[in-house]
Coordinates of C-alpha atoms in Angstrom, one line a residue:
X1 CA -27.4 56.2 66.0
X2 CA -28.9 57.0 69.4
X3 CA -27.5 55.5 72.8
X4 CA -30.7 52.9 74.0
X5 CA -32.3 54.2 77.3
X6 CA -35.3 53.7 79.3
X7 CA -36.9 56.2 76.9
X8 CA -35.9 54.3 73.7
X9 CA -37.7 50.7 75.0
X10 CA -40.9 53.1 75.4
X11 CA -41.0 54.0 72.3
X12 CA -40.4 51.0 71.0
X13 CA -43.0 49.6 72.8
X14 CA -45.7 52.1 71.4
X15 CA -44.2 51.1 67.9
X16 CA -44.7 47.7 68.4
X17 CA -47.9 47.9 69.1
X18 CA -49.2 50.3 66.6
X19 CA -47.6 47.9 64.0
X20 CA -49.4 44.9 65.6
X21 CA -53.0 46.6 65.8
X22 CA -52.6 47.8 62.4
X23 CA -51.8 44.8 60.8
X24 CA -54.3 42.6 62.3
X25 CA -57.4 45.4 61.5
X26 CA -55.7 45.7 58.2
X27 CA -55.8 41.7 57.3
X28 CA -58.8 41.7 58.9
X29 CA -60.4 44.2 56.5
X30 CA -58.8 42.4 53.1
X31 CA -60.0 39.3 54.6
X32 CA -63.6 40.4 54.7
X33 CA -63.4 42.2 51.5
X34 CA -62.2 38.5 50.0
X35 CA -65.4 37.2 51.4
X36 CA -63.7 35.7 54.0
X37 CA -64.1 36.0 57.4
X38 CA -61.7 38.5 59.8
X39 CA -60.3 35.0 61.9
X40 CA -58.7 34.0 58.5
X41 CA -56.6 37.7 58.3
X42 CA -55.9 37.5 61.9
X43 CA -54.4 34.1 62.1
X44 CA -52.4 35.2 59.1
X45 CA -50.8 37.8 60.7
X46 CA -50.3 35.7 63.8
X47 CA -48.4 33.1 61.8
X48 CA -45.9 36.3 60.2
X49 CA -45.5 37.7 63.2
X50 CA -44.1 34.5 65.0
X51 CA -42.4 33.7 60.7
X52 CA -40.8 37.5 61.8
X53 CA -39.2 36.4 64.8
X54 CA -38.0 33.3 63.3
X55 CA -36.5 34.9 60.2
X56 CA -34.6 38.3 62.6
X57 CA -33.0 35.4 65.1
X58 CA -31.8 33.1 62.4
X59 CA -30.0 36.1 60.4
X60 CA -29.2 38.0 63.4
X61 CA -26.9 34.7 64.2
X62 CA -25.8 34.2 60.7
X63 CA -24.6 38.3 60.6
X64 CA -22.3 37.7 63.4
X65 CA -20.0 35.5 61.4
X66 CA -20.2 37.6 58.0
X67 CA -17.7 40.1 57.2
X68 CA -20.5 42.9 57.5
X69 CA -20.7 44.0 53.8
X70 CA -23.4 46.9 53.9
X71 CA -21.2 48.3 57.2
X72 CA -17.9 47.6 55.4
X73 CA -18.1 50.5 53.4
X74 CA -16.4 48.9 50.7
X75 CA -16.1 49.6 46.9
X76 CA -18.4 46.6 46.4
X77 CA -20.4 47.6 48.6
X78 CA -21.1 51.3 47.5
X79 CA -21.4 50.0 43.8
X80 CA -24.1 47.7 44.7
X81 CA -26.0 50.5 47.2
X82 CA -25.7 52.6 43.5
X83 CA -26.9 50.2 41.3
X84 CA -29.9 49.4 43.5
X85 CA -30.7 52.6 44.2
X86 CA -31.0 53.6 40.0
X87 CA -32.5 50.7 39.7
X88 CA -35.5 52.0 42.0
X89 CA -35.6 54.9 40.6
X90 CA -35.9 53.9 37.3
X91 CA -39.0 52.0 38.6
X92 CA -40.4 54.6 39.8
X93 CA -40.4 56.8 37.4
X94 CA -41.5 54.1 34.9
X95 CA -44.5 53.6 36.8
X96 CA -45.4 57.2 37.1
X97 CA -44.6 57.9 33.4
X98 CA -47.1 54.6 32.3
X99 CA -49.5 56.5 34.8
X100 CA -49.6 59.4 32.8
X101 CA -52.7 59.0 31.2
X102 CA -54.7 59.0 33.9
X103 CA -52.9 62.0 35.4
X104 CA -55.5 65.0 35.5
X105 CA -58.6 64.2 37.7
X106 CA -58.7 67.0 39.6
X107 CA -57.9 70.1 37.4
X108 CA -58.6 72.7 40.7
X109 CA -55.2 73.7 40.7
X110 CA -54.7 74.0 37.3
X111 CA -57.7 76.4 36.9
X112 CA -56.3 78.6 39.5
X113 CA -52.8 79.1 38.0
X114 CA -53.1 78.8 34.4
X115 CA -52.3 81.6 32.1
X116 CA -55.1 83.4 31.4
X117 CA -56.2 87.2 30.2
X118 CA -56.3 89.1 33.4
X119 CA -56.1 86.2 36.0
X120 CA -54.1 86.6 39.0
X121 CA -53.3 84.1 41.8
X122 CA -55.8 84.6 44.4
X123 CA -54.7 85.4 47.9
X124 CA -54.6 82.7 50.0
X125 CA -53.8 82.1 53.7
X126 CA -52.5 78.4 53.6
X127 CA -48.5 79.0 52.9
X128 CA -47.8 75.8 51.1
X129 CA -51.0 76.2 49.2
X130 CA -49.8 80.0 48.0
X131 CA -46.2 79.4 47.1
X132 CA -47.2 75.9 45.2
X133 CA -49.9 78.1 43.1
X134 CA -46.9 80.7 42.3
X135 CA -44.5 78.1 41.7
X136 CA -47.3 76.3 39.3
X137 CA -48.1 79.7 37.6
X138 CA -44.6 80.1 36.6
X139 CA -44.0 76.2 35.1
X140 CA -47.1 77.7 32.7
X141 CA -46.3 80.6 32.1
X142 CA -42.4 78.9 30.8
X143 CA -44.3 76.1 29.2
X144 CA -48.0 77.4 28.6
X145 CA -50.7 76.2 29.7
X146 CA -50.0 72.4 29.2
X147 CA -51.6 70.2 32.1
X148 CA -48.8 67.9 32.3
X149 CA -46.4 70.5 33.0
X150 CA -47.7 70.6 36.0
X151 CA -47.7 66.8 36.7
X152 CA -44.2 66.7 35.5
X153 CA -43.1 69.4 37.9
X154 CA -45.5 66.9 40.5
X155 CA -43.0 64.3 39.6
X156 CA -39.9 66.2 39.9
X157 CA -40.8 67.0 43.3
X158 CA -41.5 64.0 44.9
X159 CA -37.9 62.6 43.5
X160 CA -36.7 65.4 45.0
X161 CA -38.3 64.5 48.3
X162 CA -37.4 61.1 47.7
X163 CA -33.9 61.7 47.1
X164 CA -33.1 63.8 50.0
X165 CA -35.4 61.3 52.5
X166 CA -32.9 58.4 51.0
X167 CA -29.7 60.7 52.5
X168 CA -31.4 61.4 55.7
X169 CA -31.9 57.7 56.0
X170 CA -28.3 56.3 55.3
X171 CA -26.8 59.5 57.0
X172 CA -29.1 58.7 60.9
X173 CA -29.3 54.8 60.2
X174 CA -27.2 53.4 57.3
X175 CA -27.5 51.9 53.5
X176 CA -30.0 49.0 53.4
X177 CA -32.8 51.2 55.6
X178 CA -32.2 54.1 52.9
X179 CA -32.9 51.5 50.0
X180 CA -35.8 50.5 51.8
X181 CA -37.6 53.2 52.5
X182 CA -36.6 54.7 48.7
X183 CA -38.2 51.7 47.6
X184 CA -41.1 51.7 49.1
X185 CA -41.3 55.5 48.2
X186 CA -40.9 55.0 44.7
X187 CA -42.9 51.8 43.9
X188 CA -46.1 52.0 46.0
X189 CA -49.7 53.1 44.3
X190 CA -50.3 55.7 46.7
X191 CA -47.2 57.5 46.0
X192 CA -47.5 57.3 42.5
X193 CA -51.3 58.5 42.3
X194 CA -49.9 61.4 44.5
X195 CA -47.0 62.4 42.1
X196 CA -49.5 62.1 38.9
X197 CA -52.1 64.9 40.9
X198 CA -51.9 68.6 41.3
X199 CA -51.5 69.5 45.3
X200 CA -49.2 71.4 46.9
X201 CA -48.5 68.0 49.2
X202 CA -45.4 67.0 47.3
X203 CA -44.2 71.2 47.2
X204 CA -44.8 70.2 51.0
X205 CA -43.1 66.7 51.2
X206 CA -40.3 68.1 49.1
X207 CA -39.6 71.3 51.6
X208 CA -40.3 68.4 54.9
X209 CA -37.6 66.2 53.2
X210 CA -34.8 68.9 53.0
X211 CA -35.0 70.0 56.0
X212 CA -35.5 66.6 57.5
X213 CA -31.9 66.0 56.2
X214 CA -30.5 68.8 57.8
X215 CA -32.2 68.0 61.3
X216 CA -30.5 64.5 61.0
X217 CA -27.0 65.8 60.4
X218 CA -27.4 68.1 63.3
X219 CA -29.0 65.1 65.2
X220 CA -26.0 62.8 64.2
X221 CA -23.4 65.5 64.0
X222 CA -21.3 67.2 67.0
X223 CA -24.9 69.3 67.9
X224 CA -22.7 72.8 67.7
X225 CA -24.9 75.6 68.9
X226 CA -24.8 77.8 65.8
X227 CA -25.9 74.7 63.6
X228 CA -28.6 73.6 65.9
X229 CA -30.0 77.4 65.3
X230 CA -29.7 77.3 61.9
X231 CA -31.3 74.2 61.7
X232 CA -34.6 75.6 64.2
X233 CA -34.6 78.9 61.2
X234 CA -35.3 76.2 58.3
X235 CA -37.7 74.2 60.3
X236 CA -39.5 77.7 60.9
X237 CA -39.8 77.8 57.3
X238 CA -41.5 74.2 57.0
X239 CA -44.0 75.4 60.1
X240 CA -45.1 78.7 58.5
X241 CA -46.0 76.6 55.5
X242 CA -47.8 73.9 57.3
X243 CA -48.5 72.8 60.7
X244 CA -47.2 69.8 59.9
X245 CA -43.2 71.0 60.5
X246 CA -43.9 71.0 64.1
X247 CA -43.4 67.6 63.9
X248 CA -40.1 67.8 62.1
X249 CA -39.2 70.2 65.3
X250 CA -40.6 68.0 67.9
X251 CA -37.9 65.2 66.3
X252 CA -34.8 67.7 65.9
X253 CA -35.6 69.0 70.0
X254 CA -36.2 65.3 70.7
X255 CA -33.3 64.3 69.0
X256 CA -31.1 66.6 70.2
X257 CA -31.6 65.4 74.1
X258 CA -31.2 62.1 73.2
X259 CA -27.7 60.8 73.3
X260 CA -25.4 59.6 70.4
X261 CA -23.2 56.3 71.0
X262 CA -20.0 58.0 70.6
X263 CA -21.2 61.5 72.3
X264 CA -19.9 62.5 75.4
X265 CA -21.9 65.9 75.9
X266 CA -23.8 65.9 79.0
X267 CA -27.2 66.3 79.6
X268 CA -27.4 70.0 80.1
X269 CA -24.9 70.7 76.9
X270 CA -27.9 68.6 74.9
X271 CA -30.5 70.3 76.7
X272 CA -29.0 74.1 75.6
X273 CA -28.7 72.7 72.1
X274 CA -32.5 71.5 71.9
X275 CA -33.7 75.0 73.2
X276 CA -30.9 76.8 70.6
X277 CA -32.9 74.5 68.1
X278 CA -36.5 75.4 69.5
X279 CA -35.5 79.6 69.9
X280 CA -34.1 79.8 66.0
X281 CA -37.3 77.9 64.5
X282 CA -39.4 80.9 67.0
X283 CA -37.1 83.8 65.8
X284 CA -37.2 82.2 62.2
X285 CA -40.9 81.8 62.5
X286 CA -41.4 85.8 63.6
X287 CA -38.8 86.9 60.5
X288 CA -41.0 85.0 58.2
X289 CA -44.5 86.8 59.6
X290 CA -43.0 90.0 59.6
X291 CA -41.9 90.0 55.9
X292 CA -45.3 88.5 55.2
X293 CA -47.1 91.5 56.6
X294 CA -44.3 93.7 54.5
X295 CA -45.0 92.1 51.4
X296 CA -48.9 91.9 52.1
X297 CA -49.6 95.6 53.6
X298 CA -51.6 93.6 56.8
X299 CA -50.6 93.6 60.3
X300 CA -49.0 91.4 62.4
X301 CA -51.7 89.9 64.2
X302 CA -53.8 89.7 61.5
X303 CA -51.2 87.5 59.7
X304 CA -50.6 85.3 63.1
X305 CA -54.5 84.9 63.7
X306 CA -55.1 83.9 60.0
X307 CA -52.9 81.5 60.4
X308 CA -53.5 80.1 63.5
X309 CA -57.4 80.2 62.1
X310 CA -56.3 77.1 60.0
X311 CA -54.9 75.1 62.5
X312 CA -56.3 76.0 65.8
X313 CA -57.2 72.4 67.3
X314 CA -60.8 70.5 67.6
X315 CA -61.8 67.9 69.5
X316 CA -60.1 64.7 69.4
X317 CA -61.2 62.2 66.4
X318 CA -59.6 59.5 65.3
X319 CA -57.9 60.2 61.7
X320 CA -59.5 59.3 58.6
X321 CA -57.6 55.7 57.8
X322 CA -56.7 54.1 54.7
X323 CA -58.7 52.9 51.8
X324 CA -58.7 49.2 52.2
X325 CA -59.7 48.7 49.1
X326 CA -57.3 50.9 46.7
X327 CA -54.5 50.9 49.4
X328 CA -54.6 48.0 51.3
X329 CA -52.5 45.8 50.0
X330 CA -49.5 48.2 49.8
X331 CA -50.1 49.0 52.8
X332 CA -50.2 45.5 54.5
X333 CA -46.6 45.0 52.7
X334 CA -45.7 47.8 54.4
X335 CA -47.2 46.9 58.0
X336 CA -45.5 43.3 57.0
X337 CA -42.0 44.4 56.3
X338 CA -42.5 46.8 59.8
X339 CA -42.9 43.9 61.8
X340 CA -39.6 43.0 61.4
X341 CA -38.9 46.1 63.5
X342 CA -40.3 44.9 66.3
X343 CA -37.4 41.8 66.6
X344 CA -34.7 43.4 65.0
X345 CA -34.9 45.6 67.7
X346 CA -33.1 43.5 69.9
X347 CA -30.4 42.6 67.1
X348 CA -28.0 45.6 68.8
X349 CA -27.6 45.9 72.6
X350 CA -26.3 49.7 72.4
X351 CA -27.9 52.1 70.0
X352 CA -30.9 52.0 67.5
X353 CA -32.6 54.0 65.1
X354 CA -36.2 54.1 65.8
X355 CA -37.0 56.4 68.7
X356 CA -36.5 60.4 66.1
X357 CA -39.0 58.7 63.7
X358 CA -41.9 57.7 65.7
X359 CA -41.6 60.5 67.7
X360 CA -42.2 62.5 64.6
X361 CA -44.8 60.1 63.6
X362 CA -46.2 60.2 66.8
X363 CA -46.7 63.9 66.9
X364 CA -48.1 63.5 63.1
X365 CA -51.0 61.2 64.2
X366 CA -51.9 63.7 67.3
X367 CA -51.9 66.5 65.0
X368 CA -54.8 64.5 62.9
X369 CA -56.4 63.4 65.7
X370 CA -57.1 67.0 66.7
X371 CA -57.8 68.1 63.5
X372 CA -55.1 70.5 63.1
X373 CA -54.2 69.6 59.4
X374 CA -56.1 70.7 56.4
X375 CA -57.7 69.0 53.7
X376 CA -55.3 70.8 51.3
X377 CA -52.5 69.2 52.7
X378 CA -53.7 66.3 54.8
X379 CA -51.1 64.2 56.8
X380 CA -51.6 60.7 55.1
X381 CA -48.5 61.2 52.5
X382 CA -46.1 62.1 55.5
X383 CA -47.4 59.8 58.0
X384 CA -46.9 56.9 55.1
X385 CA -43.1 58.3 54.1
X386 CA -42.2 57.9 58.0
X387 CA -43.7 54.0 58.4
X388 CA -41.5 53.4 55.3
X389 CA -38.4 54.8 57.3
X390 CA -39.2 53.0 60.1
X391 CA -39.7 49.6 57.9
X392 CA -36.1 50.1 56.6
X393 CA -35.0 50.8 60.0
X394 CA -36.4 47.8 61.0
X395 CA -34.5 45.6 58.4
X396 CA -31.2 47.2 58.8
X397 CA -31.5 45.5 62.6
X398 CA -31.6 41.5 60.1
X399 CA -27.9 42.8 58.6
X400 CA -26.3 44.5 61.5
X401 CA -23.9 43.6 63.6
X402 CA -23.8 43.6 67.9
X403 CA -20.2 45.6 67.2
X404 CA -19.6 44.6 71.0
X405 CA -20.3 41.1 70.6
X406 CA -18.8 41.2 67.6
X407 CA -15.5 42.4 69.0
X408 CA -15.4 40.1 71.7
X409 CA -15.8 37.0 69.4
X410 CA -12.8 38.2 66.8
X411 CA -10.6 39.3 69.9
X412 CA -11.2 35.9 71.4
X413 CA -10.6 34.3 67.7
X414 CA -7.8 35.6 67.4
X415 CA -6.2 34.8 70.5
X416 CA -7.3 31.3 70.3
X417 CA -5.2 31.4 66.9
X418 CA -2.0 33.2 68.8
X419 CA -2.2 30.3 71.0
X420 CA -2.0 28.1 68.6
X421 CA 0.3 29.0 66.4
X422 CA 2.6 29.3 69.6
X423 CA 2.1 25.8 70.6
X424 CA 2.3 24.7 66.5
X425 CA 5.8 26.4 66.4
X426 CA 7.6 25.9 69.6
X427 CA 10.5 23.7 69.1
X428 CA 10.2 20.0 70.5
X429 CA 13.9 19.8 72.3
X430 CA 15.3 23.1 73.9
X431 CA 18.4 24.8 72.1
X432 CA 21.1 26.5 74.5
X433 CA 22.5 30.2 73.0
X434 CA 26.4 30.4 74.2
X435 CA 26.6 32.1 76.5
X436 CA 28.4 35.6 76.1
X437 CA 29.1 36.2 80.0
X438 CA 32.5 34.7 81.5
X439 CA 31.5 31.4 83.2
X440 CA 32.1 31.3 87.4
X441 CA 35.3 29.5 88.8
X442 CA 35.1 26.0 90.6
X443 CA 34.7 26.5 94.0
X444 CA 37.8 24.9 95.6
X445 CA 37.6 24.5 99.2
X446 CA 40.7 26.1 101.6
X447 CA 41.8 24.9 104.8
X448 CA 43.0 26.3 107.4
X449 CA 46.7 25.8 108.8
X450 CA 49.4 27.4 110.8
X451 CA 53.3 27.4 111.0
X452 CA 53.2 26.1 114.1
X453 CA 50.9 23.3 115.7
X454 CA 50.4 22.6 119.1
X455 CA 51.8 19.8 121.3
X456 CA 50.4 17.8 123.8
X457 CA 48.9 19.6 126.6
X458 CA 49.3 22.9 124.7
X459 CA 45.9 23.5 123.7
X460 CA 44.5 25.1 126.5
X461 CA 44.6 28.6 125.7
X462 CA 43.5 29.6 129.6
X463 CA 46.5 31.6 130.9
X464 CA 45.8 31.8 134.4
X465 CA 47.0 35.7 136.0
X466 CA 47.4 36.8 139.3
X467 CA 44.9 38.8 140.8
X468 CA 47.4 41.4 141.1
X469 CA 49.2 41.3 137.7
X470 CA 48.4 45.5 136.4
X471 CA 49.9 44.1 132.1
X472 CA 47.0 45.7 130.9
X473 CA 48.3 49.2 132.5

């Protein structure tokens, strides 16, 4: 978890208001399409905004005097993260099994990698798109040329992704925001459409996913040099597929400045790890366009300028937002269960988990804005799988303890109960041990006397001596 700074309340900020503007345009929208007017949605989402604060504050309280059972790391505990989490996927792989039948709208991709009498995969400069036509070619070949292999394969992806985006969650922010954002992953309709068409954007998602769990554990993790390189060569590998890994490495360099709770590297040790991080995705990225010219007999600079053809920025528009009608309501469950974010924030005074995930969404949405991703690939999926991390972020804040306030109260619990139990068992009249020392003698008081007492006229001790007298020669 990362250490709350001035930085951290910013981002939180933007988030906070990007949840609020979407959620008002968004109720706004299903309110008109209802035939109602856009007052109605926006004093809807007033009311569970204000129901959001309520509902954070009243649990927040609550969670301080519970034992902490998602934080205990219990067997209980770890049984009922399991059960849930099969119990999701089960769900979602239900739901994209019943949608099966509609699978197969766009047959593009199909067309270009089925087995056929002298058909080859054509050349193409968009990474992801290339290797997913390979890897699709291959499933067909095994299989022949049965469409839903290549939904299946779709499928297995996206778990894939979804699996390892559930172990970057609990590893950077804990159980309940992994279930949550796994959930949301597996049951929502634009997910499944995506898993039941041909695109290389789950290849994509799955690629963004592993590597996303390797940039937390470096995030979270001791930050040693050699892993933060490593970590910068597999992000390379995301960027030379799409442009959209460079927001994955504007997290991990992000991330890496930031400061853990428990860290106690300075500034400039985090600083040299985020630049390690940044040089190995560079050096990575050159190693991967230098065995694509080897493999594809072109030259450097041909391969660089192709590629920087397909993202090479635009003006700034704003990016093409949601259907309202086929997504809207998933997507206003999702902007609902966000808003919780926005309070739960609050719920811990020292770290959070917000600020790696926005700044990767962040640098998503400027990417769109500017064009720079293509229609093969889009950046609608990703943004969506990063507001769903954020939404379980947000909720983990409802079940987490303020550890310091926590500690406080049990140390001040417990010495309450010292006290009494002191006071409960002390004895009511006071018992004397012997004692094991020699006991003093009674003082007896001496007086003085001689053998022989002075008479009358005898006590003047005043001899008188002649001036004269030498008796003390």
């Amino acid at each position: 978890m990362i250490q709350k700074k001035a930085f951290s309340y910013f981002l939180w900020f933007l988030y906070s208001m990007a949840v609020c503007v979407s959620l008002f345009w968004m109720s706004g929208s299903l309110s008109r399409q209802a035939g109602y007017s856009e007052i109605v949605g926006f004093a809807g989402s007033s009311v569970w905004l204000l129901l959001c604060g309520l509902i954070v504050f009243l649990l927040h309280r609550s969670m301080q005097k519970s034992t902490g059972f998602w934080e205990s790391g219990s067997k209980p505990a770890l049984v009922t993260e399991g059960v849930t989490a099969v119990i999701l996927l089960g769900a979602g792989l239900a739901l994209r099994i019943n949608g099966l039948d509609g699978a197969g709208q766009d047959a593009a991709y199909y067309e270009l990698a089925k087995v056929a009498e002298g058909q080859v995969i054509p050349p193409v400069v968009h990474g992801a798109t290339y290797i997913y036509l390979q890897l699709l070619h291959v499933i067909y070949v095994i299989f022949g040329n049965i469409f839903l292999a290549g939904i299946w394969l779709q499928i297995a992806l996206q778990i894939i992704a979804s699996i390892f985006i559930y172990a970057a969650v609990r590893k950077q922010t804990g159980a309940v925001a992994a279930l949550v954002a796994f959930g949301f992953v597996m049951a929502e309709p634009l997910m499944v459409r995506e898993a039941l068409t041909l695109s290389p954007r789950m290849l994509l998602l799955a690629v963004f996913a592993i590597s996303a769990y390797f940039c937390v554990r470096c995030i979270s993790g001791q930050k040693k040099l050699t892993k933060c390189a490593l970590c910068g060569v597999l992000i390379s590998c995301v960027c030379y597929l799409d442009i959209i890994g460079f927001s994955l490495l504007f997290m991990t360099a992000a991330g890496l400045l930031l400061k853990n709770v428990e860290e106690e590297r300075p500034v400039s040790g985090r600083l040299f790890c985020s630049l390690c991080c940044v040089s190995g995705c560079a050096a990575g990225f050159v190693l991967l366009v230098l065995i694509d010219s080897l493999a594809s007999s072109k030259g450097v600079l041909s391969i660089m300028g192709a590629w920087w053809s397909l993202f090479v920025p635009s003006e700034f528009t704003m990016p093409v937002r949601a259907d309202v009608m086929q997504d809207g309501v998933g997507i206003l469950l999702l902007l609902s269960v966000m808003s919780f974010g926005i309070f739960s924030y609050w719920c811990n005074r020292r770290k959070e988990g917000f600020s790696i995930w926005i700044l990767a969404g962040l640098m998503l949405v400027l990417m769109q804005c500017f064009g720079m991703t293509t229609a093969e690939v889009g950046g609608y999926p990703y943004l969506y799988v990063l507001a769903a991390i954020l939404a379980g972020v947000g909720v983990t804040g409802l079940f987490t303890k303020d550890m310091e306030a926590f500690m406080y109260e049990r140390l001040e619990t417990e010495l309450e109960a010292m006290s009494r139990d002191v006071i409960e068992e002390a004895p009511s009249k006071v018992q004397l041990i012997e004692n094991p020392l020699p006991l003093p003698k009674k003082h007896v008081k001496k007086v003085l006397d001689f053998d022989m007492e002075p008479g009358e006229g005898q006590e003047d001790f005043d001899v008188q001596v002649d001036a004269n007298d030498d008796y003390d020669i």
